[in-house]
JSON list of C-alpha atoms in Angstrom, two decimals:
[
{"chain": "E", "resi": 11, "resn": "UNK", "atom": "CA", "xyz": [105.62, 96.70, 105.71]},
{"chain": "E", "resi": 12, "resn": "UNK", "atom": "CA", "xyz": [106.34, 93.21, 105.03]},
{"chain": "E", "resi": 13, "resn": "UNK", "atom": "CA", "xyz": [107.92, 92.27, 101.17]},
{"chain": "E", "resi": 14, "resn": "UNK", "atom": "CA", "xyz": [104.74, 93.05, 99.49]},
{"chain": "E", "resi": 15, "resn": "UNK", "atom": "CA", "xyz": [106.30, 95.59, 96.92]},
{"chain": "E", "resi": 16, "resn": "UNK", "atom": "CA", "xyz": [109.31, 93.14, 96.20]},
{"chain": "E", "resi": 17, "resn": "UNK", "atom": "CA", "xyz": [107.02, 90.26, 95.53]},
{"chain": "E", "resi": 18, "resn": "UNK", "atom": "CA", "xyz": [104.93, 92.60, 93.04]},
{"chain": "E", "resi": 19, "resn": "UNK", "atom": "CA", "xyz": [108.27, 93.98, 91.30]},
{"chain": "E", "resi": 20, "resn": "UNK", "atom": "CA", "xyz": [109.75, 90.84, 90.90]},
{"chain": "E", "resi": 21, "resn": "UNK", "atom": "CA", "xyz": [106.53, 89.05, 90.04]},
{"chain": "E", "resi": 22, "resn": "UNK", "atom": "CA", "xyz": [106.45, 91.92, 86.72]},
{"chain": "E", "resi": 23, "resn": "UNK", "atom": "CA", "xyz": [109.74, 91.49, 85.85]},
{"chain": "E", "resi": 24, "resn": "UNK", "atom": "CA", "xyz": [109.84, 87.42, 85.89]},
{"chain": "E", "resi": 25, "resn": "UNK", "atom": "CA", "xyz": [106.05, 86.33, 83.96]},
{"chain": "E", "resi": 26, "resn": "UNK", "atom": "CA", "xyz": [104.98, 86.93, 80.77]},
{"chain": "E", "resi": 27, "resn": "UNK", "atom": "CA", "xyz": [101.63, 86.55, 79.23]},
{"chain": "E", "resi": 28, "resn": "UNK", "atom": "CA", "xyz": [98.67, 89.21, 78.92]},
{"chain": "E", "resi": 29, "resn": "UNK", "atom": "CA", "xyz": [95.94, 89.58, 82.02]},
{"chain": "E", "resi": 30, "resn": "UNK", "atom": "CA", "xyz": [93.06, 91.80, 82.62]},
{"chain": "E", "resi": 31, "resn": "UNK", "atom": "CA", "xyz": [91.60, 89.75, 85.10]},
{"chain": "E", "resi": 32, "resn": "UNK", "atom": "CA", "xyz": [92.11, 89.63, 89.18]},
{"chain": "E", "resi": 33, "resn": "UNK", "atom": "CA", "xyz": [91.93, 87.11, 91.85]},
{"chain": "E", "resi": 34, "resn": "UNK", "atom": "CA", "xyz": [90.38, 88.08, 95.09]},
{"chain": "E", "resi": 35, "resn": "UNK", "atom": "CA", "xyz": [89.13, 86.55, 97.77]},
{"chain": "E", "resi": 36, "resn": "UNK", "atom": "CA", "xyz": [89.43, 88.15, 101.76]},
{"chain": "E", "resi": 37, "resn": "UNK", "atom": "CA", "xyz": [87.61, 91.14, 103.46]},
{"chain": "E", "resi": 38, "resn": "UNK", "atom": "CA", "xyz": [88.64, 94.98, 102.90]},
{"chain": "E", "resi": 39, "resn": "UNK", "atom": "CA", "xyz": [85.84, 95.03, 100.27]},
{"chain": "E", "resi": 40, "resn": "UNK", "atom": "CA", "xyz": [85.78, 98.40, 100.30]},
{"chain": "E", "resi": 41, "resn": "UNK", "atom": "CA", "xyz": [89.57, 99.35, 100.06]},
{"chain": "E", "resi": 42, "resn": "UNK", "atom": "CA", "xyz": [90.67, 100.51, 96.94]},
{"chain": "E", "resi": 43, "resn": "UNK", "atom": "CA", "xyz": [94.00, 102.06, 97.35]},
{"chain": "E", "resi": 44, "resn": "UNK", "atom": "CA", "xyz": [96.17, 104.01, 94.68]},
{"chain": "E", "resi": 45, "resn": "UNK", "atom": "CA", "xyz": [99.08, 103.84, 96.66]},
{"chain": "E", "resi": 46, "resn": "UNK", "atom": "CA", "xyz": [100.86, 101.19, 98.79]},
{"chain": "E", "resi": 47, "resn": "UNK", "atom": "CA", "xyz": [99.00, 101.63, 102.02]},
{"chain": "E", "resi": 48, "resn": "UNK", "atom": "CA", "xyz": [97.40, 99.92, 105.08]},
{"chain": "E", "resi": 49, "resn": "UNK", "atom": "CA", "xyz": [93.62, 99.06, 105.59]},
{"chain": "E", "resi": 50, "resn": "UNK", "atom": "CA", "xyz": [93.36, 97.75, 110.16]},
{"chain": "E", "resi": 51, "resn": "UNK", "atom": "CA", "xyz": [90.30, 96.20, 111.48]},
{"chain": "E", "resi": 52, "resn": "UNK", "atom": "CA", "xyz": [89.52, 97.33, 115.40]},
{"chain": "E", "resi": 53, "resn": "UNK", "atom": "CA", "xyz": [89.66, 93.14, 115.69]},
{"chain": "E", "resi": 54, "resn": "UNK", "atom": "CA", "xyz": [93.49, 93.84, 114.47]},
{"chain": "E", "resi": 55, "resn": "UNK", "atom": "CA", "xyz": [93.72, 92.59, 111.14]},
{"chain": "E", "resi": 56, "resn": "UNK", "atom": "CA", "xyz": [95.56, 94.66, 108.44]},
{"chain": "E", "resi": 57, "resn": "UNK", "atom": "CA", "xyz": [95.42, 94.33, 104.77]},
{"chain": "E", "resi": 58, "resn": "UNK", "atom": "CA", "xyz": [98.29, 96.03, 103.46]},
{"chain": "E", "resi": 59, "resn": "UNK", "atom": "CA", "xyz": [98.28, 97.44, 99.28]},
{"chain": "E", "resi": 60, "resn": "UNK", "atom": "CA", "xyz": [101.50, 97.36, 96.77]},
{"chain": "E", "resi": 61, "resn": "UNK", "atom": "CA", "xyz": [100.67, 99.36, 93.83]},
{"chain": "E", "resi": 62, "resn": "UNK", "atom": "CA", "xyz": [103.00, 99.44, 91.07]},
{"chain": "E", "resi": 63, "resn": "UNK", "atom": "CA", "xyz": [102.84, 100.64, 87.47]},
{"chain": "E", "resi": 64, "resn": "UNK", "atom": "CA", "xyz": [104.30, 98.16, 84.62]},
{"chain": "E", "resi": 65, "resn": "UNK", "atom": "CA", "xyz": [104.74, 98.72, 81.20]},
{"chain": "E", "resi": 66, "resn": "UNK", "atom": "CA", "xyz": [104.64, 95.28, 79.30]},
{"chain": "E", "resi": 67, "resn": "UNK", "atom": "CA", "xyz": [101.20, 94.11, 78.60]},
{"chain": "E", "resi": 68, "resn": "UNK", "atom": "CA", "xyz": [101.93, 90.23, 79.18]},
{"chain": "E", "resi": 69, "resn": "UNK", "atom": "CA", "xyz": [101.51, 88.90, 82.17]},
{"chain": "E", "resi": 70, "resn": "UNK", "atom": "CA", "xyz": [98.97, 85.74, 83.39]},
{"chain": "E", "resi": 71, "resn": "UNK", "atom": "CA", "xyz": [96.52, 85.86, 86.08]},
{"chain": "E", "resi": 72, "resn": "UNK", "atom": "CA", "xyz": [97.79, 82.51, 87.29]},
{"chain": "E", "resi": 73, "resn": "UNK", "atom": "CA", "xyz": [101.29, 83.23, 86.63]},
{"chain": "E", "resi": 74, "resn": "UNK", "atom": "CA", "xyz": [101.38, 86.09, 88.60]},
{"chain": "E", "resi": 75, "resn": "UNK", "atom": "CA", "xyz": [99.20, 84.53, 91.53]},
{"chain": "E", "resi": 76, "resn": "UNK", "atom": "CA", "xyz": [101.47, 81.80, 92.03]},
{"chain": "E", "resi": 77, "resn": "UNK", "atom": "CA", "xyz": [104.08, 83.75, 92.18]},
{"chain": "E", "resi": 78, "resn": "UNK", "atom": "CA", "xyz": [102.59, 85.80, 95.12]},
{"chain": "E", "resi": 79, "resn": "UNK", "atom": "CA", "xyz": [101.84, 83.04, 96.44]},
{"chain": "E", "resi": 80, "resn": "UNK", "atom": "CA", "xyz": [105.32, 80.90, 96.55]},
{"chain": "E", "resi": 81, "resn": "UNK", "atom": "CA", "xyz": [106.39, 83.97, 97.66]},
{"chain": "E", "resi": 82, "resn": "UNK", "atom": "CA", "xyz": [103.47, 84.33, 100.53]},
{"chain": "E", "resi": 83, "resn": "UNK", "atom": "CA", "xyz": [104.42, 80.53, 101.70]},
{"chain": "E", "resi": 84, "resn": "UNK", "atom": "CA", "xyz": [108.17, 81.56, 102.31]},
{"chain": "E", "resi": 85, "resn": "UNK", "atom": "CA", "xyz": [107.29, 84.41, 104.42]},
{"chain": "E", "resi": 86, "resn": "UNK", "atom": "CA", "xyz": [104.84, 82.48, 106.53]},
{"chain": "E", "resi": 87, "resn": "UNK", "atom": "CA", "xyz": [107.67, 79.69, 107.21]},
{"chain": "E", "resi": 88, "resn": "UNK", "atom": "CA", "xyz": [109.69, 82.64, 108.48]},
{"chain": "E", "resi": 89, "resn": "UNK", "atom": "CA", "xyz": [107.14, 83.99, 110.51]},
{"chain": "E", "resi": 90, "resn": "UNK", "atom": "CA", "xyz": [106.24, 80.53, 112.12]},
{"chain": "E", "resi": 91, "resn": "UNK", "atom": "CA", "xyz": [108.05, 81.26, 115.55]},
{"chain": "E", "resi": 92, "resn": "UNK", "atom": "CA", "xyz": [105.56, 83.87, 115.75]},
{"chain": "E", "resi": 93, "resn": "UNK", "atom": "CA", "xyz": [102.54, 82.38, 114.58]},
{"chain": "E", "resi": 94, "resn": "UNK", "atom": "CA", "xyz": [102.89, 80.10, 117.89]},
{"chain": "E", "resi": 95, "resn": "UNK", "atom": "CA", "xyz": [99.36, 77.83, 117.56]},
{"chain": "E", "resi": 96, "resn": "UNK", "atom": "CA", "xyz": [97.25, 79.91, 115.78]},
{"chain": "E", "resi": 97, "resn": "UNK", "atom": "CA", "xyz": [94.38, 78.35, 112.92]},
{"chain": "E", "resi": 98, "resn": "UNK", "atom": "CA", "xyz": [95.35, 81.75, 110.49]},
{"chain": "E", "resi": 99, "resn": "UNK", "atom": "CA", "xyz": [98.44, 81.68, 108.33]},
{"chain": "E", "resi": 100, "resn": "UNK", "atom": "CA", "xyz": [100.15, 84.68, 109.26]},
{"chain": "E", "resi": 101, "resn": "UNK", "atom": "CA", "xyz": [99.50, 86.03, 105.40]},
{"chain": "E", "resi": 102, "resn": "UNK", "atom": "CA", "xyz": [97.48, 84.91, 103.07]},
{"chain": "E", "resi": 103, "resn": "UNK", "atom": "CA", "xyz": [96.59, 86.20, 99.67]},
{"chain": "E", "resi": 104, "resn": "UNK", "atom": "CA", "xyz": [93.70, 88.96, 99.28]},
{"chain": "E", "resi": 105, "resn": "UNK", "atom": "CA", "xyz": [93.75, 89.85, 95.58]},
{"chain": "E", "resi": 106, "resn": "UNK", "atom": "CA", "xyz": [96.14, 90.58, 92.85]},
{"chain": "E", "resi": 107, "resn": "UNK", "atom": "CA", "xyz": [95.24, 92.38, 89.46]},
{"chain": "E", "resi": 108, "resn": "UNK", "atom": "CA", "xyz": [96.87, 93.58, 86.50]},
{"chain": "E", "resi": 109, "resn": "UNK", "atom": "CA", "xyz": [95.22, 96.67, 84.34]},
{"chain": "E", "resi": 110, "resn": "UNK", "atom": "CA", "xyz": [96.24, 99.65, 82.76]},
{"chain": "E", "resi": 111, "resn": "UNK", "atom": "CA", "xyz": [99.51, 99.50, 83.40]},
{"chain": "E", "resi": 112, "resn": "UNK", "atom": "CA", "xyz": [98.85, 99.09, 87.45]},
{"chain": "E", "resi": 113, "resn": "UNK", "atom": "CA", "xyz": [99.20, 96.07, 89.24]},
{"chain": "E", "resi": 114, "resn": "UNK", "atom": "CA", "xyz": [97.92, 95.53, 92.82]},
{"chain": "E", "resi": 115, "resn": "UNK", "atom": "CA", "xyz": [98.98, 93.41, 95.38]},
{"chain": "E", "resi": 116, "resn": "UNK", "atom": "CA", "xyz": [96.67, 93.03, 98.51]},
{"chain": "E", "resi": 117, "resn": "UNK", "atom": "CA", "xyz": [97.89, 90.79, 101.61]},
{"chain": "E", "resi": 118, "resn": "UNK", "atom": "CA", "xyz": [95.67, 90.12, 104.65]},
{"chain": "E", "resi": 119, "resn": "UNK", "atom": "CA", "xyz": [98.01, 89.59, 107.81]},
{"chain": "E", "resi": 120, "resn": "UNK", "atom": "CA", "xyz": [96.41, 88.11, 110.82]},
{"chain": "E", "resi": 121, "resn": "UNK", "atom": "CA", "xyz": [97.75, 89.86, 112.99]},
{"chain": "E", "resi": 122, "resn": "UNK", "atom": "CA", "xyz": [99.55, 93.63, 113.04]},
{"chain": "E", "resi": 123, "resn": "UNK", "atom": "CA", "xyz": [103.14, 92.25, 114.11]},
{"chain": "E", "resi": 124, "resn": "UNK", "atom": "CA", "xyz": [103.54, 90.23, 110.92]},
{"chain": "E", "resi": 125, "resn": "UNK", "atom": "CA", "xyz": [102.59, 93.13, 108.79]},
{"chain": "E", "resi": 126, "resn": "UNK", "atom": "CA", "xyz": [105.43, 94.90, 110.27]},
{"chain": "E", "resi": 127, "resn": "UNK", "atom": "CA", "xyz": [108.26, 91.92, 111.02]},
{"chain": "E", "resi": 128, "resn": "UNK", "atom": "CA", "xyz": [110.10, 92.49, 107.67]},
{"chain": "E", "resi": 129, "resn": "UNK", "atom": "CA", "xyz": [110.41, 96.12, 106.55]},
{"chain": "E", "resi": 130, "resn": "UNK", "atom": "CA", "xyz": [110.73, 97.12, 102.66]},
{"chain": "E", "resi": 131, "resn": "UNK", "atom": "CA", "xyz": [112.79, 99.85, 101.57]},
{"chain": "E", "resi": 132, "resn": "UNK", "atom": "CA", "xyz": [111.01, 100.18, 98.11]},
{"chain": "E", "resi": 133, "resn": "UNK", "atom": "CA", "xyz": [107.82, 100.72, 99.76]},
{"chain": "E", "resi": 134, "resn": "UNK", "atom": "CA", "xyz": [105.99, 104.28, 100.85]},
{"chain": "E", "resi": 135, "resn": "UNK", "atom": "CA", "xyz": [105.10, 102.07, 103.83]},
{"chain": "E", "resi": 136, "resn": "UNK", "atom": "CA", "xyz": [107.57, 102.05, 106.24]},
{"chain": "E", "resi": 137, "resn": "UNK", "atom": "CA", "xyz": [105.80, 100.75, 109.35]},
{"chain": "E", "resi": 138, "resn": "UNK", "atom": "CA", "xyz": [108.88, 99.29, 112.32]},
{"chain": "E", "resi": 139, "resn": "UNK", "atom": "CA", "xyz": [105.91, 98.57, 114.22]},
{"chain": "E", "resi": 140, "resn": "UNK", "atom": "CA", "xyz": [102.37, 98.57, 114.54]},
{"chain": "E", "resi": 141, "resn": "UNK", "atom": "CA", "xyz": [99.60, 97.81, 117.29]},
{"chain": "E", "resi": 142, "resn": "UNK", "atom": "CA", "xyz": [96.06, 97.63, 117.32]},
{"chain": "E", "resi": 143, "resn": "UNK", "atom": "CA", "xyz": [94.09, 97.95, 120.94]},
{"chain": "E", "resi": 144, "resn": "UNK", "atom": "CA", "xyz": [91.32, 98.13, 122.48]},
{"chain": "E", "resi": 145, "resn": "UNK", "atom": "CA", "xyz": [90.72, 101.58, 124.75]},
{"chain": "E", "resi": 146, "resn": "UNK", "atom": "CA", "xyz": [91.20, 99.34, 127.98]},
{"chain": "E", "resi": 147, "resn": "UNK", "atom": "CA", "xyz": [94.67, 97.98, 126.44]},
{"chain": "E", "resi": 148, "resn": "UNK", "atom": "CA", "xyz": [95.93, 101.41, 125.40]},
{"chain": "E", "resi": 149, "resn": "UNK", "atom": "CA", "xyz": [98.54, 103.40, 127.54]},
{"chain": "E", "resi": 150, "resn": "UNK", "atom": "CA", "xyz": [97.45, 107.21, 126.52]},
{"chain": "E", "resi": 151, "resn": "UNK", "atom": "CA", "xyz": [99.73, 109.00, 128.95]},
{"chain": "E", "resi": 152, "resn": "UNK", "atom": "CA", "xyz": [100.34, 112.37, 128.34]},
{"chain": "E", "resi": 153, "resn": "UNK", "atom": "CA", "xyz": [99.92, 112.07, 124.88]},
{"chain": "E", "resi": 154, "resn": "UNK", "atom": "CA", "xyz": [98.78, 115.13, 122.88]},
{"chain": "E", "resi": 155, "resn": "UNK", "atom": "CA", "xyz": [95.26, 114.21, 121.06]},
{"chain": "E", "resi": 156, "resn": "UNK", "atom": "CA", "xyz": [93.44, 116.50, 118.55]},
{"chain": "E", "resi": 157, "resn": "UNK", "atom": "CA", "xyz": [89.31, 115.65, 117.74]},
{"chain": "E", "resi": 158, "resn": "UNK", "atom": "CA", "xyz": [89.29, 114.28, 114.42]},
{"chain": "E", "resi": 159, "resn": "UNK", "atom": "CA", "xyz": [85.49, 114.19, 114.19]},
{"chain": "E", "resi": 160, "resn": "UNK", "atom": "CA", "xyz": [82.11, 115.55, 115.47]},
{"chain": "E", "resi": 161, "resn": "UNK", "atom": "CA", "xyz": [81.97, 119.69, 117.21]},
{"chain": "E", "resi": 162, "resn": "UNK", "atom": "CA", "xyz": [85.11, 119.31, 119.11]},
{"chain": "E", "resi": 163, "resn": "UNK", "atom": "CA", "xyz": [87.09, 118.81, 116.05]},
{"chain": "E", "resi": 164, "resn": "UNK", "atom": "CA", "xyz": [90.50, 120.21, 115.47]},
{"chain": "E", "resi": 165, "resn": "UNK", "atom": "CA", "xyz": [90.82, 121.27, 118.96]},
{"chain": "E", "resi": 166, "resn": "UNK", "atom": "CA", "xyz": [93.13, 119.44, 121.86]},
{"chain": "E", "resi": 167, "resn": "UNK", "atom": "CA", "xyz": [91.62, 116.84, 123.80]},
{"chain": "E", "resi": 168, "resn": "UNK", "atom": "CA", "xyz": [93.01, 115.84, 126.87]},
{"chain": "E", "resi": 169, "resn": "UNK", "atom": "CA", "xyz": [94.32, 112.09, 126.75]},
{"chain": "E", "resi": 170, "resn": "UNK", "atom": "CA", "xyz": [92.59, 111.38, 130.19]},
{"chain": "E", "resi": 171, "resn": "UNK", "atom": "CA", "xyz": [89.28, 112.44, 128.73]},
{"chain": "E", "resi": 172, "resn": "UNK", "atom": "CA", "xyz": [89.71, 110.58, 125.75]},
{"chain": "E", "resi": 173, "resn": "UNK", "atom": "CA", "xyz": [90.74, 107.21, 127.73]},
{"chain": "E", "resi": 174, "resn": "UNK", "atom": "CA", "xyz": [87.16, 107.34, 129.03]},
{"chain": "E", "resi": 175, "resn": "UNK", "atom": "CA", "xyz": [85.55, 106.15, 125.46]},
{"chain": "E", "resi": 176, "resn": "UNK", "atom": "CA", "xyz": [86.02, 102.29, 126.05]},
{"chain": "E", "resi": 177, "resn": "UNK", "atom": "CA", "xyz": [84.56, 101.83, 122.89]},
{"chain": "E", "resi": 178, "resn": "UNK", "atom": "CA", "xyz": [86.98, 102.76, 120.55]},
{"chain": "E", "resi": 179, "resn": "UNK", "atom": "CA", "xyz": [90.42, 101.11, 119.19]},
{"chain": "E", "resi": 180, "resn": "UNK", "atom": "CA", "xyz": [93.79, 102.70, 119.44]},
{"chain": "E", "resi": 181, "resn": "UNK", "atom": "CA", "xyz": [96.22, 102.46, 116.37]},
{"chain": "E", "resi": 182, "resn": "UNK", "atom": "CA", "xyz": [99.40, 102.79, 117.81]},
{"chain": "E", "resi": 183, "resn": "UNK", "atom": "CA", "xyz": [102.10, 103.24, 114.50]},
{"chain": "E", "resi": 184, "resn": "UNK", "atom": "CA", "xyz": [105.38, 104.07, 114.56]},
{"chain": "E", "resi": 185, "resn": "UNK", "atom": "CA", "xyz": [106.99, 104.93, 110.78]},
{"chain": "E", "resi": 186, "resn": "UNK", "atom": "CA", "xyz": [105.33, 106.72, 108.46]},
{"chain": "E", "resi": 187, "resn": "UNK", "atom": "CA", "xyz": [102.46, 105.00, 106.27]},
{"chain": "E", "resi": 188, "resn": "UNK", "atom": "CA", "xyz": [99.13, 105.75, 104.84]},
{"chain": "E", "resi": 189, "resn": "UNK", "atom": "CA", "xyz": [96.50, 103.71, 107.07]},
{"chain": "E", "resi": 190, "resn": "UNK", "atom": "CA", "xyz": [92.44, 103.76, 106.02]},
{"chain": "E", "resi": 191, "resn": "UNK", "atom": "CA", "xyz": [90.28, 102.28, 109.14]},
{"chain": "E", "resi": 192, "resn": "UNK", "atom": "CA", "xyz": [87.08, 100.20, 109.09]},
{"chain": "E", "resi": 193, "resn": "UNK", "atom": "CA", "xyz": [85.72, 102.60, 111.48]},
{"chain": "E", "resi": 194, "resn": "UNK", "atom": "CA", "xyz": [85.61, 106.62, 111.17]},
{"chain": "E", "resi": 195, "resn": "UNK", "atom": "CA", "xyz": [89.07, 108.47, 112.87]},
{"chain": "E", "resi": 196, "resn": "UNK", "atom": "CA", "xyz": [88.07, 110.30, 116.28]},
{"chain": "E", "resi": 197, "resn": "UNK", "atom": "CA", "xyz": [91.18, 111.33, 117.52]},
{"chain": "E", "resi": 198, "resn": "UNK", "atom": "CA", "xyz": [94.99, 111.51, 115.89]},
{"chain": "E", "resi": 199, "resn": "UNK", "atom": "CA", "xyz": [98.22, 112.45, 118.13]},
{"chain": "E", "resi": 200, "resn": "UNK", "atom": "CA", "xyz": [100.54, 115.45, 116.62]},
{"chain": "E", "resi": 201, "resn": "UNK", "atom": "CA", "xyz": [102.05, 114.68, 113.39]},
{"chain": "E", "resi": 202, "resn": "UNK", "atom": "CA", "xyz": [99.09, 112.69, 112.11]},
{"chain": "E", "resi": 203, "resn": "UNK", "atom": "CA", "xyz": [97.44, 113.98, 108.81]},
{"chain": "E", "resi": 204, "resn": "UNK", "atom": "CA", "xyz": [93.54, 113.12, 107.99]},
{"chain": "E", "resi": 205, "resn": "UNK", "atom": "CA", "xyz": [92.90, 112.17, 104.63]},
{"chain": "E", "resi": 206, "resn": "UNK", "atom": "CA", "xyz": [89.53, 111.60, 105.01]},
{"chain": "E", "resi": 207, "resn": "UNK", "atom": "CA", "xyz": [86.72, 110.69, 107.76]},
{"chain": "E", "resi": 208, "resn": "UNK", "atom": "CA", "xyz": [88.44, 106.68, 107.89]},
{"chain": "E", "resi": 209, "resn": "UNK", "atom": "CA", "xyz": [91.93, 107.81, 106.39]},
{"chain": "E", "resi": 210, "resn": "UNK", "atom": "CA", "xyz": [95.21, 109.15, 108.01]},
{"chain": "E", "resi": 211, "resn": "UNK", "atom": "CA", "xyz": [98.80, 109.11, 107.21]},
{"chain": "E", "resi": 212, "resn": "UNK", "atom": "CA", "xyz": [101.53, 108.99, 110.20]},
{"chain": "E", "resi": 213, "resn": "UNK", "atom": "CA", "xyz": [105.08, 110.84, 110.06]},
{"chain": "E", "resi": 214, "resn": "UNK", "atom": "CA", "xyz": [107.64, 109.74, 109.70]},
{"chain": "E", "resi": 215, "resn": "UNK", "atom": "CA", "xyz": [109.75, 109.94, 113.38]},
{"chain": "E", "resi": 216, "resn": "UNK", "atom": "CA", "xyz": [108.10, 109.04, 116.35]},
{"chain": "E", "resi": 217, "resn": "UNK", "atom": "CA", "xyz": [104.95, 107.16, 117.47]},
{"chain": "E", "resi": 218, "resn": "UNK", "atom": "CA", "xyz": [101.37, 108.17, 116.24]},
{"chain": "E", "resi": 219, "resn": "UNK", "atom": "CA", "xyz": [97.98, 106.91, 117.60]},
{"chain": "E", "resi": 220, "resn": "UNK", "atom": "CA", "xyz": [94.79, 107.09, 115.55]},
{"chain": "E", "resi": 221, "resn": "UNK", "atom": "CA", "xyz": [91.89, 106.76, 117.77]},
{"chain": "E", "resi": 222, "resn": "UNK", "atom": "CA", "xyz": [88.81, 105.11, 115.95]},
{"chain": "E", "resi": 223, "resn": "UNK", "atom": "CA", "xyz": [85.51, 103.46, 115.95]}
]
């Protein structure tokens, strides 16, 4: 996860005036996380959550967004011998708000490997790398797939018969992380945990794939 949960702690600790309000802008309309976590797109965008509590009731709305967002423009410049020619800044500002003593930090990343090019130690999101394919780009293997949806569902299914669904998108993740999808979870690899129909959260060692709509 990139230094999402640094810019929110040190965006607490440095402003100081009172806000209730957020600023938001950016897709994911219907992700509201509790915890730092990841929200992926089959068309491979990811929207990744810092949540952190504060105690000091004085922060600004604008203070706090320009922070985020001097911040933002640093990481970008870093990320520019990635970014190669592309119109989308590798990260841009979602939403950031301040209430009862929980602030939020949402970042939309254009693409999966700038989500994951600078790692955070403070964060419960500890992605080292994350992909986001079509069926047709995925390399299944051997890999050992359970039905996360529908009869078949908490039995094996081989990896050969799941290849045949071109339709679907392949979450490939290694680190652990708590991911929500924008289409329901079909199929998870060993390790993986559902938390709900479009929710999973990966282990920590190894490679997981989430298999979704």
């Amino acid at each position: 996860m990139n230094r999402i949960k640094n810019t929110c702690l040190c965006a607490l600790a440095g402003l100081a005036v009172f806000c209730t309000a957020a600023c938001t802008r950016g897709p994911a309309q219907a992700f509201e996380p509790t915890e730092d976590s990841l929200y992926i797109t089959g068309s491979g965008q990811v929207t990744s959550a810092a949540i952190e509590t504060y105690e000091k009731d004085y922060y600004t709305e604008e203070g706090l967004k320009a922070f985020v967002e001097e911040n933002l423009a640093a990481f970008n410049q870093d990320a520019a011998s990635l970014a190669g020619d592309g119109e989308k800044a590798p990260a841009v500002l979602n939403a950031c708000t301040l209430a009862d003593g929980t602030a939020s930090l949402l970042i939309d990343f254009s693409s999966p490997e700038f989500m994951a090019a600078y790692p955070d130690e403070e964060s419960g999101v500890q992605v080292k790398a994350l992909s986001i394919l079509s069926m047709e780009e995925a390399e299944l293997g051997d890999v050992s797939l359970t039905a996360a949806a529908g009869k078949e569902k908490g039995t094996a299914v081989p990896a050969d018969q799941v290849k045949k669904k071109s339709k679907l998108h392949v979450a490939v993740v290694e680190g652990p992380a708590l991911l929500e999808t924008d289409g329901a979870i079909q199929y998870i690899s060993d390790g993986v945990t559902l938390t709900g129909e479009n929710g999973a959260r990966t282990p920590d060692g190894g490679v997981s794939y989430i298999i979704f709509k």
